XYZ file of C-alpha atoms in Angstrom:
713
model
C 245.159 -80.087 122.112
C 243.399 -78.280 124.928
C 245.608 -76.627 128.185
C 241.902 -77.758 130.331
C 242.545 -76.647 134.390
C 244.339 -79.036 136.849
C 243.125 -81.974 138.278
C 245.899 -83.234 140.593
C 249.335 -82.510 141.740
C 251.664 -84.950 139.254
C 255.461 -85.198 139.722
C 256.522 -85.085 137.069
C 260.242 -84.627 135.574
C 261.974 -82.773 133.099
C 264.391 -84.257 131.606
C 266.546 -83.541 127.620
C 266.995 -86.888 125.239
C 269.697 -87.927 123.631
C 270.228 -90.263 120.143
C 270.207 -92.810 122.819
C 267.584 -92.555 125.191
C 264.647 -95.061 125.658
C 262.641 -92.315 125.218
C 262.869 -91.426 121.793
C 261.503 -93.818 120.409
C 257.902 -93.169 122.534
C 258.659 -89.328 120.995
C 259.098 -90.291 117.879
C 255.615 -92.555 117.946
C 253.433 -89.142 119.819
C 255.164 -87.126 116.457
C 254.047 -90.274 113.921
C 250.943 -90.293 115.522
C 249.336 -86.465 115.505
C 251.860 -86.170 112.148
C 247.707 -84.475 110.826
C 248.574 -81.156 113.553
C 252.284 -81.767 113.903
C 253.820 -81.736 109.792
C 255.108 -84.621 108.894
C 258.911 -85.278 110.189
C 261.542 -87.255 109.000
C 263.321 -89.810 111.424
C 266.573 -89.129 110.757
C 265.283 -85.465 111.789
C 264.305 -86.233 114.944
C 267.365 -88.754 115.689
C 269.997 -85.256 114.272
C 266.875 -82.871 117.516
C 267.630 -85.422 119.874
C 272.017 -85.803 118.911
C 271.744 -82.141 119.468
C 270.197 -82.605 122.810
C 267.312 -79.973 121.595
C 264.548 -83.031 122.401
C 262.764 -82.347 126.075
C 260.480 -85.125 127.271
C 257.594 -85.466 130.841
C 258.067 -88.532 132.397
C 256.041 -89.585 135.259
C 257.731 -91.213 138.327
C 257.337 -94.301 136.408
C 259.048 -92.868 133.728
C 256.714 -93.464 131.650
C 256.630 -90.278 128.943
C 253.461 -88.684 128.937
C 254.489 -85.955 126.320
C 257.784 -84.638 124.136
C 258.658 -80.500 123.533
C 261.009 -80.353 119.873
C 263.034 -76.843 119.642
C 266.143 -75.565 117.632
C 268.961 -73.014 118.322
C 268.596 -70.158 115.781
C 272.558 -68.547 116.708
C 272.330 -66.142 114.260
C 269.122 -64.414 115.380
C 269.786 -65.689 118.991
C 266.171 -67.315 119.835
C 265.228 -70.412 120.279
C 262.350 -72.348 117.533
C 259.849 -74.151 119.014
C 259.390 -77.166 116.282
C 256.909 -79.965 118.005
C 254.671 -79.353 121.090
C 252.960 -82.517 122.039
C 251.079 -84.663 125.373
C 249.610 -88.136 125.262
C 246.423 -87.156 125.471
C 244.831 -89.159 128.163
C 248.183 -86.711 129.883
C 246.208 -83.391 128.794
C 244.244 -80.986 130.465
C 246.846 -81.536 133.482
C 249.164 -78.831 133.355
C 252.820 -80.651 131.757
C 252.621 -78.871 127.964
C 253.693 -75.428 130.383
C 255.733 -77.487 132.176
C 258.064 -78.309 129.119
C 257.507 -74.069 128.013
C 259.153 -73.104 131.097
C 261.675 -75.355 131.719
C 262.558 -74.265 127.975
C 262.373 -70.353 128.971
C 264.031 -70.665 131.556
C 267.397 -72.712 130.707
C 267.406 -70.561 127.338
C 267.208 -67.153 129.305
C 270.530 -66.614 126.933
C 268.412 -65.898 124.014
C 265.571 -62.726 123.219
C 263.182 -65.387 123.008
C 260.888 -68.224 121.901
C 259.347 -68.903 118.866
C 256.785 -70.453 116.734
C 253.958 -71.096 113.606
C 250.810 -72.575 114.177
C 248.066 -73.462 111.921
C 244.968 -70.680 112.450
C 242.642 -73.134 111.866
C 244.059 -75.616 114.605
C 241.767 -73.131 117.259
C 244.310 -73.611 119.918
C 245.246 -69.532 120.580
C 244.029 -69.723 124.060
C 246.589 -72.905 124.497
C 248.901 -70.573 123.239
C 247.859 -67.427 125.169
C 247.694 -69.501 127.991
C 251.607 -70.582 127.562
C 252.225 -66.706 128.054
C 252.506 -67.017 123.773
C 251.923 -63.395 121.683
C 250.697 -63.332 118.502
C 252.734 -60.485 117.007
C 251.732 -61.600 112.609
C 250.532 -64.432 110.221
C 251.498 -65.296 106.714
C 249.840 -67.806 103.840
C 251.591 -71.380 104.921
C 253.960 -73.204 102.590
C 251.434 -76.199 102.069
C 249.782 -76.287 98.447
C 246.171 -75.034 99.850
C 248.361 -72.213 101.890
C 246.881 -72.242 105.116
C 247.148 -68.730 107.314
C 249.967 -69.511 110.078
C 249.728 -67.472 113.786
C 253.654 -66.517 114.751
C 253.343 -66.917 118.286
C 256.934 -65.067 120.363
C 256.816 -65.375 124.027
C 259.402 -63.142 124.885
C 263.464 -63.741 128.049
C 263.355 -60.157 128.641
C 265.977 -59.092 126.815
C 266.716 -55.922 126.300
C 267.187 -54.446 122.089
C 268.069 -51.497 120.063
C 263.323 -51.475 120.177
C 263.239 -51.829 123.428
C 265.381 -49.401 124.613
C 264.318 -46.666 121.874
C 260.732 -47.548 123.666
C 261.918 -47.431 127.126
C 264.016 -44.307 127.092
C 260.873 -42.523 125.285
C 258.664 -43.649 128.358
C 261.509 -41.834 130.556
C 260.931 -38.817 128.322
C 257.061 -38.621 128.431
C 254.170 -39.575 130.158
C 253.021 -42.878 129.574
C 249.534 -43.404 129.564
C 248.477 -47.243 128.791
C 245.230 -47.507 126.509
C 243.651 -50.961 127.183
C 241.791 -52.366 124.501
C 238.715 -50.864 124.792
C 240.091 -47.608 124.743
C 242.641 -48.998 121.404
C 239.118 -50.637 119.533
C 237.864 -47.055 119.721
C 240.166 -46.095 117.505
C 239.010 -46.588 114.492
C 235.636 -48.269 115.730
C 232.344 -47.363 114.380
C 230.694 -45.973 117.764
C 230.250 -42.346 116.849
C 230.519 -41.324 120.441
C 232.527 -43.910 121.981
C 235.089 -42.836 118.999
C 235.374 -38.626 119.872
C 236.204 -39.796 123.845
C 238.702 -42.180 122.268
C 240.300 -39.945 119.481
C 240.420 -37.174 121.609
C 244.026 -38.868 123.469
C 245.204 -37.897 119.949
C 244.909 -34.161 119.131
C 248.864 -32.270 118.304
C 248.507 -31.269 121.456
C 249.007 -33.937 123.306
C 252.159 -35.254 121.175
C 255.057 -33.761 122.445
C 253.860 -34.850 126.006
C 251.760 -37.915 126.660
C 253.357 -41.036 124.786
C 250.050 -43.894 124.252
C 250.892 -47.399 125.112
C 249.299 -49.949 124.562
C 250.329 -54.496 125.857
C 250.989 -57.484 124.765
C 247.766 -58.216 125.525
C 246.525 -56.332 122.763
C 247.994 -58.920 120.307
C 245.962 -60.873 121.913
C 242.804 -60.559 121.205
C 243.375 -58.586 117.502
C 244.325 -62.505 116.598
C 240.734 -63.014 118.098
C 239.271 -61.417 115.333
C 237.530 -63.646 112.619
C 238.026 -61.555 109.493
C 241.185 -62.055 107.685
C 241.544 -57.870 106.276
C 240.099 -56.749 109.944
C 242.846 -58.444 112.269
C 245.351 -57.260 110.126
C 244.049 -53.374 109.532
C 244.600 -53.494 113.866
C 247.787 -55.277 113.806
C 249.044 -52.253 112.056
C 247.101 -49.837 113.849
C 248.542 -51.838 117.544
C 252.163 -51.432 115.308
C 251.738 -47.054 115.804
C 251.986 -47.319 119.419
C 254.862 -48.207 121.507
C 254.876 -51.247 123.232
C 254.745 -51.237 126.707
C 258.381 -53.244 128.063
C 258.338 -54.882 130.990
C 259.946 -57.611 133.627
C 258.119 -60.713 133.368
C 258.573 -61.802 136.969
C 256.858 -58.224 137.800
C 254.132 -59.295 136.383
C 254.250 -62.036 138.343
C 254.361 -60.428 140.987
C 252.457 -57.952 140.001
C 249.966 -60.306 138.889
C 249.605 -62.307 142.143
C 249.093 -58.846 143.936
C 245.709 -58.117 142.244
C 243.962 -60.791 142.320
C 244.046 -60.265 146.175
C 242.728 -56.713 145.705
C 240.105 -57.696 143.116
C 238.559 -60.683 145.768
C 238.761 -57.512 148.106
C 236.823 -55.637 146.178
C 234.817 -58.117 145.376
C 235.110 -56.704 141.217
C 234.793 -59.471 138.454
C 236.833 -58.815 135.162
C 238.448 -60.942 132.693
C 241.413 -62.294 132.272
C 242.892 -59.691 129.657
C 241.961 -57.454 131.558
C 243.839 -57.792 134.718
C 247.159 -58.700 131.890
C 246.662 -55.434 130.923
C 245.888 -54.469 134.330
C 249.018 -55.782 135.697
C 250.849 -54.988 132.618
C 250.500 -51.908 133.520
C 251.397 -52.328 137.719
C 255.052 -54.000 136.045
C 256.086 -51.221 134.369
C 255.777 -49.259 136.437
C 253.065 -46.817 134.233
C 251.591 -43.438 135.618
C 247.890 -44.326 133.767
C 246.095 -46.682 132.678
C 242.753 -46.105 129.759
C 239.734 -47.200 129.934
C 236.288 -47.445 129.334
C 235.307 -50.243 130.787
C 233.150 -49.340 133.745
C 234.534 -52.450 136.002
C 237.642 -51.249 135.711
C 236.618 -47.725 136.596
C 234.956 -48.920 139.748
C 237.893 -49.955 142.236
C 240.283 -47.478 140.108
C 240.571 -46.110 143.425
C 241.575 -49.015 144.681
C 245.040 -49.752 142.376
C 245.617 -46.852 143.314
C 245.932 -46.601 146.716
C 247.568 -50.191 146.170
C 249.952 -49.582 143.427
C 250.385 -46.102 142.839
C 248.603 -46.268 139.190
C 245.796 -44.108 138.409
C 242.987 -45.864 136.133
C 240.690 -42.689 134.434
C 238.890 -42.731 131.428
C 240.454 -40.720 128.390
C 238.099 -37.412 128.498
C 239.384 -37.723 132.950
C 243.012 -37.914 131.306
C 242.683 -35.158 128.938
C 241.151 -32.640 131.526
C 244.253 -33.484 133.868
C 246.876 -32.321 131.401
C 245.093 -29.483 129.591
C 246.705 -27.938 131.074
C 250.152 -28.933 129.340
C 248.675 -27.493 126.058
C 249.479 -24.043 127.774
C 253.635 -24.975 127.960
C 253.387 -27.024 123.705
C 256.957 -25.640 122.737
C 257.268 -27.053 119.553
C 255.882 -24.869 117.390
C 257.878 -24.500 114.054
C 255.322 -22.479 112.614
C 255.821 -18.949 115.131
C 259.599 -18.915 113.915
C 258.149 -16.783 110.745
C 259.873 -13.778 110.629
C 262.080 -14.005 113.731
C 265.610 -13.485 113.429
C 268.073 -15.600 114.793
C 272.189 -15.682 115.068
C 274.679 -18.700 116.462
C 277.655 -15.824 118.368
C 280.036 -17.421 119.075
C 281.464 -16.624 122.491
C 285.722 -16.103 122.458
C 285.247 -12.768 125.896
C 286.045 -13.712 129.285
C 283.981 -10.730 130.297
C 281.357 -12.815 129.026
C 280.951 -15.199 131.729
C 278.489 -13.653 134.076
C 276.467 -12.354 131.577
C 276.406 -15.638 130.608
C 276.585 -17.991 133.722
C 273.743 -15.625 135.115
C 271.607 -16.489 132.762
C 272.074 -20.447 131.897
C 272.483 -21.423 135.445
C 270.607 -24.663 136.257
C 270.208 -23.463 139.618
C 266.967 -26.004 140.309
C 269.141 -28.876 140.029
C 271.301 -27.379 142.606
C 274.522 -26.657 140.032
C 276.788 -23.636 141.822
C 276.980 -20.358 139.818
C 280.913 -20.965 140.604
C 281.085 -24.431 139.041
C 279.576 -23.445 135.839
C 281.705 -20.609 135.615
C 284.786 -22.419 136.553
C 283.730 -24.677 133.684
C 282.801 -21.999 131.401
C 285.267 -20.110 131.738
C 288.306 -23.189 130.883
C 286.294 -23.333 127.210
C 286.323 -19.840 126.603
C 290.180 -19.333 127.239
C 290.754 -22.374 124.769
C 289.437 -21.934 121.924
C 291.656 -24.069 120.212
C 289.549 -27.293 122.039
C 285.761 -26.360 121.818
C 283.726 -23.888 119.962
C 281.534 -22.250 122.301
C 278.891 -20.426 120.510
C 274.938 -18.466 122.040
C 272.203 -18.041 119.849
C 270.471 -14.757 119.726
C 267.157 -13.852 118.413
C 267.656 -10.275 117.369
C 265.325 -7.553 118.520
C 265.858 -3.539 116.975
C 269.726 -3.114 118.475
C 271.928 -6.056 119.291
C 272.022 -4.967 123.297
C 268.037 -5.727 123.229
C 269.232 -9.075 121.653
C 267.089 -12.529 123.758
C 269.839 -15.040 123.980
C 267.727 -18.458 124.025
C 270.914 -21.329 123.833
C 274.132 -21.632 125.145
C 276.245 -24.580 123.183
C 279.710 -25.868 123.369
C 281.294 -28.609 121.628
C 285.316 -30.552 121.268
C 286.312 -33.193 118.937
C 288.846 -33.725 120.387
C 288.609 -38.081 119.936
C 288.338 -39.399 116.570
C 285.616 -40.892 116.716
C 283.207 -38.310 118.541
C 281.863 -34.793 118.865
C 281.062 -34.141 121.721
C 278.754 -31.901 124.162
C 279.916 -30.820 126.911
C 277.228 -27.529 127.102
C 274.330 -27.461 125.684
C 271.684 -24.961 127.234
C 268.845 -23.781 125.932
C 266.762 -21.065 127.998
C 263.136 -21.601 128.697
C 259.681 -19.897 126.442
C 257.917 -20.446 123.283
C 260.868 -21.209 120.672
C 262.683 -23.103 123.552
C 262.327 -27.535 122.451
C 261.943 -25.889 118.251
C 266.116 -24.823 119.246
C 267.202 -27.988 121.362
C 265.201 -30.240 118.080
C 267.986 -28.467 115.557
C 270.978 -27.698 118.353
C 270.907 -31.311 118.301
C 270.302 -32.158 114.962
C 272.882 -29.725 114.127
C 275.613 -31.099 116.437
C 274.438 -34.778 114.347
C 274.987 -32.933 111.486
C 278.490 -30.780 112.157
C 279.461 -34.779 113.713
C 279.128 -36.303 110.235
C 280.748 -32.709 108.243
C 283.701 -34.324 110.538
C 283.965 -38.250 109.889
C 283.335 -37.910 113.069
C 280.571 -42.122 113.614
C 279.831 -40.615 116.819
C 277.684 -37.561 118.730
C 278.095 -37.915 122.359
C 276.191 -34.439 124.945
C 278.009 -34.744 127.895
C 276.422 -31.971 130.159
C 275.343 -32.910 132.961
C 272.435 -30.450 133.799
C 270.128 -31.213 130.572
C 266.805 -30.062 131.525
C 263.764 -31.837 131.006
C 262.691 -30.949 126.786
C 266.179 -31.617 125.889
C 266.296 -34.290 127.344
C 262.849 -35.500 125.827
C 264.585 -34.436 122.732
C 268.104 -36.566 122.273
C 265.550 -39.752 123.443
C 264.037 -38.949 120.487
C 266.394 -38.746 118.101
C 267.900 -41.924 119.454
C 270.382 -41.451 122.163
C 271.522 -44.112 124.173
C 271.945 -42.988 127.669
C 276.546 -44.363 128.751
C 277.973 -43.757 131.801
C 278.930 -39.442 131.010
C 276.176 -39.401 129.346
C 274.431 -39.856 125.452
C 276.264 -41.201 122.811
C 274.238 -41.469 119.392
C 275.441 -42.622 116.096
C 275.011 -40.875 112.894
C 276.852 -42.538 110.121
C 277.214 -40.432 107.007
C 277.215 -44.164 104.604
C 275.542 -45.700 101.684
C 275.545 -49.144 102.434
C 273.340 -52.888 101.920
C 271.944 -54.307 105.217
C 275.047 -56.123 105.949
C 278.107 -54.523 104.993
C 276.153 -52.419 107.937
C 275.849 -54.324 110.357
C 279.769 -55.332 109.664
C 280.259 -51.934 109.411
C 278.375 -51.574 113.273
C 280.463 -54.951 114.324
C 283.313 -53.240 114.250
C 282.860 -50.229 115.271
C 281.596 -51.346 118.733
C 284.923 -53.227 119.497
C 285.975 -49.515 119.089
C 284.609 -48.852 122.772
C 282.406 -50.422 125.124
C 280.553 -47.328 125.066
C 279.638 -48.461 121.944
C 278.178 -52.006 122.561
C 274.611 -50.844 122.034
C 276.006 -50.768 117.927
C 275.968 -54.504 118.379
C 271.892 -54.581 118.716
C 271.378 -52.550 115.582
C 273.649 -55.281 113.856
C 272.010 -57.914 115.034
C 268.513 -55.391 113.852
C 269.714 -55.931 109.867
C 271.046 -59.402 110.253
C 266.856 -60.274 110.317
C 265.739 -62.285 107.491
C 263.890 -60.463 104.634
C 264.490 -56.733 106.828
C 265.161 -55.481 103.294
C 261.392 -55.800 102.329
C 260.770 -54.514 105.760
C 260.040 -50.484 105.514
C 258.923 -49.540 108.779
C 261.895 -51.806 110.565
C 264.736 -50.467 107.268
C 262.814 -46.861 107.904
C 263.988 -46.816 111.248
C 267.194 -47.945 111.338
C 267.686 -45.328 108.817
C 266.431 -42.830 111.037
C 268.810 -43.865 114.025
C 271.548 -44.061 111.904
C 271.009 -41.011 110.903
C 272.113 -40.299 107.209
C 273.059 -43.256 106.392
C 271.308 -45.294 104.068
C 270.782 -48.883 103.857
C 270.811 -49.234 99.821
C 268.547 -52.299 99.093
C 266.122 -51.692 101.305
C 262.888 -51.842 99.750
C 262.036 -48.370 100.802
C 259.858 -46.560 97.681
C 262.172 -43.445 96.447
C 260.379 -39.976 94.488
C 262.051 -37.334 92.746
C 259.912 -33.955 93.480
C 260.110 -31.007 91.884
C 259.640 -27.463 94.017
C 259.674 -24.355 92.988
C 262.994 -22.016 94.802
C 260.550 -20.567 96.800
C 259.223 -22.579 98.467
C 262.375 -24.986 98.229
C 263.757 -21.663 100.104
C 261.008 -21.625 102.921
C 261.734 -25.247 104.175
C 264.641 -26.887 104.117
C 267.186 -25.021 101.628
C 269.310 -22.145 103.567
C 271.441 -21.935 101.158
C 268.924 -21.043 98.246
C 267.511 -18.292 101.461
C 271.239 -17.176 101.937
C 271.099 -15.588 99.345
C 268.739 -13.273 99.890
C 270.076 -10.164 101.748
C 267.183 -10.186 104.734
C 267.975 -14.023 105.003
C 271.733 -13.256 104.757
C 272.044 -13.728 108.684
C 270.010 -16.726 110.198
C 272.090 -18.840 110.280
C 269.308 -21.769 111.674
C 266.907 -22.825 109.322
C 264.424 -24.216 112.732
C 262.157 -26.111 110.609
C 262.970 -30.247 110.672
C 259.461 -31.551 111.111
C 257.730 -29.785 107.868
C 255.076 -30.787 104.853
C 254.844 -30.272 101.587
C 251.640 -29.645 99.007
C 250.982 -30.497 95.576
C 248.248 -31.708 93.511
C 247.725 -35.859 94.322
C 247.477 -36.079 90.319
C 250.519 -37.337 88.375
C 251.741 -38.741 91.748
C 254.336 -40.921 90.926
C 252.842 -43.354 93.178
C 252.413 -41.160 96.273
C 249.590 -42.346 98.006
C 248.701 -42.092 101.201
C 250.126 -45.250 103.414
C 253.048 -44.626 101.737
C 257.018 -43.450 103.776
C 259.805 -43.817 101.890
C 262.958 -41.274 101.046
C 262.292 -37.378 98.891
C 264.974 -37.213 96.821
C 264.862 -32.560 95.797
C 264.791 -31.053 92.008
C 264.443 -27.873 92.894
C 262.973 -26.124 89.454
C 264.682 -23.897 87.441
C 265.032 -20.114 88.718
C 267.321 -17.312 87.053
C 266.838 -15.444 90.235
C 268.223 -18.123 92.070
C 272.249 -19.485 91.803
C 271.482 -22.886 92.079
C 268.291 -24.224 90.731
C 267.541 -26.868 88.065
C 269.255 -29.213 90.836
C 268.602 -32.630 92.894
C 269.532 -31.150 96.434
C 268.509 -32.656 98.810
C 267.059 -35.817 100.309
C 264.112 -36.471 103.214
C 262.919 -39.289 104.638
C 259.223 -39.385 103.996
C 257.180 -39.753 106.933
C 253.181 -39.234 105.530
C 251.412 -38.773 102.478
C 248.057 -37.364 103.394
C 245.201 -36.228 100.271
C 241.942 -34.367 101.700
C 240.180 -30.912 100.827
C 242.744 -27.189 101.994
C 240.785 -26.751 104.389
C 241.119 -30.735 106.613
C 244.939 -29.978 105.830
C 245.968 -26.990 106.902
C 244.206 -27.428 110.410
C 246.168 -30.578 109.762
C 249.336 -29.100 109.250
C 248.498 -25.565 110.105
C 252.188 -26.053 113.503
C 254.154 -27.881 110.771
C 254.599 -25.539 107.596
C 254.592 -21.369 106.318
C 251.619 -22.129 104.442
C 248.888 -20.413 104.602
C 244.937 -21.512 103.968
C 244.802 -19.587 100.800
C 248.052 -20.918 99.290
C 246.755 -24.105 99.486
C 243.488 -22.627 97.306
C 245.447 -21.200 94.807
C 246.761 -24.593 94.778
C 243.309 -25.593 93.683
C 242.267 -22.509 92.242
C 240.145 -21.279 94.677
C 238.037 -24.267 94.923
C 237.596 -25.167 98.807
C 236.597 -29.019 97.552
C 239.380 -29.736 95.863
C 241.466 -32.519 97.194
C 245.656 -31.932 97.716
C 248.389 -34.452 98.531
C 250.470 -33.375 101.826
C 253.459 -34.414 102.352
C 255.099 -34.619 105.394
C 259.099 -34.736 106.373
C 261.597 -34.506 107.721
C 265.885 -35.072 109.049
C 266.387 -33.404 105.572
C 270.099 -33.887 104.112
C 271.105 -30.853 101.804
C 273.817 -31.595 99.207
C 277.768 -30.949 98.940
C 277.084 -32.137 95.227
C 273.435 -30.836 93.692
C 272.679 -32.397 90.429
C 272.244 -30.748 87.476
C 269.128 -32.309 85.285
C 271.741 -33.442 83.012
C 273.562 -36.125 85.447
C 270.175 -37.252 86.479
C 268.789 -38.376 83.100
C 272.719 -40.043 82.829
C 271.696 -41.525 85.736
C 268.371 -42.781 84.939
C 268.793 -43.487 80.721
C 266.442 -41.465 79.794
C 264.782 -38.277 79.204
C 263.308 -36.543 81.501
C 261.586 -33.059 82.410
C 260.424 -34.111 86.391
C 258.525 -31.736 86.077
C 256.049 -34.327 87.989
C 256.925 -36.249 91.104
C 258.885 -39.618 89.289
C 259.531 -43.161 91.046
C 263.369 -44.080 91.354
C 264.582 -47.645 91.699
C 267.346 -48.887 94.159
C 270.190 -48.408 92.204
C 269.392 -45.295 90.608
C 268.951 -43.681 94.257
C 272.261 -44.845 95.486
C 274.118 -43.256 92.946
C 272.000 -40.778 93.044
C 272.251 -39.915 96.189
C 276.451 -41.517 96.607
C 276.432 -39.296 93.928
C 275.273 -35.625 96.138
C 276.864 -36.470 99.220
C 280.580 -37.236 98.952
C 283.562 -35.484 99.284
C 285.018 -34.962 96.226
């Protein structure tokens, strides 16, 4: 089937038929005649779809049937599945397929979109792309020969859990759309161009710049003949934020872009036009390309659409000033003393209001003083704290943040004041405090954290959106569920929570995601859901879980503030600020740890007579990345995240600079209320273990350990 240029204007009528329609016989005949490509479809199945009014036909003015579209509605996932699209051969090339698909799309807008599967060897990629479908994945067919099927999707622009998170991320960061020329550089072989594009991945850019792709990338990836390369590129594409856009805005942008191209006499291919149009429709500020033709008319595009077209190098030159303002540098905290102190005196109001007033956003000093005074004067309702960095004397302590929270609702911890002063610790403090609020909410058995501070600065706004807080009428709301249940049970729990308040409706999106077929085997999706609902755990998810031994000295530095507070010098340090960290070990005897593995870590702190509470599994973290490399390379890559010096890494390799180590990047560590000793671990695992090296455990064993470690007693 080939969709070609329309040769004449044909007046066609699209109709839905039922089991009594005279056209059903023609539909069946067309289906049988093209069963080689459509697949065997029983006559009774045609009848059933007609009875359900799920067959569309394209009719001439003389009521001749020129083609049909057969589909089904999948209510469970709220999607349409296109089963057959067949045009009578003599009528092909006249846009009939598009009319049928558009009609289906327009009349099923309450569904998320349209999905179909098509054998790759049929060579219909151009047709499906022309009909606005995007190839998202591929899988072996069910036939004996197992021919590859490409999964295609046409979106209906409904906000979903992940599109909402993507939109919020783009609101808090600078969005730069990379086109195919830059995307394919990122795993390319040409050293010069690759180096230019790879510079976009520099660590200092990440907190402020969000690299985005358009769905057109997936169409280009689909043209790669080699299956291994196709899958590799799809995996790479999945690591970037996909730019959300509205279809009508896209169509408008396409028309306007065509006029600009004609006026400038620049020629670019259809795929390049679509990428630009999506960027325009999404109001993206930057479009990054190495294509000389696109760069040639950058000024005209910028003037017409306010979209800056730049090469990767040009963007970095423009944004180099950001390097001076990168704030999240946990390594800078080494040796600092930070305390949280209760604010309980009204005479503190003038001092605090002067230092934390958000005048740049139009806040009046008198209003802030009144609000802060009310909170301090009602300690039975509110908890108010100031975060201080200790200097030589108390008078010289530096105020870093001012916070207040209360729990006047059964289901929520509310944060009416959340202010962090600018400085090199600003983002680090902000991100820690968000995690602290969530942890506090969890400890009080409250499933939601709501930030109602009306004058959030950009640093905090960016941080809370990264942590999956959803915008509501009076602030930002996050679901934090202290449960360890199956995907189905978690879906039901979220559905029940959504019934408590209209503000909790975002829970329904997550609940719907949890109903996806084979979700528990989709590692990326399940770990994303666990991140969004932290500390929730999906116990039937197929996530690698590994018990990792760690020395007490490193545990207290990396995540265990209970161990750290056993030392006199750390007893006054109330904040364990680092949320994302790295741990190094030998890459031998790794228990299944290897590059590409993500999942969960259970930390077993090895016995040490100098500390109470060792010889126990004490915490659970999310494993974000495994990297194996030489000590110097690992130190350069992860130095911003850890307390390790290069000499510490060299000790692990016995001063061999060429011996490789394993780096484990992990985050969002949850300390257990009830640490579990080795004897209990042996009983749960049902075997003798020493936990001297990483140990992979199964879902049931993880569930038993996690529930024992976190349950209230």
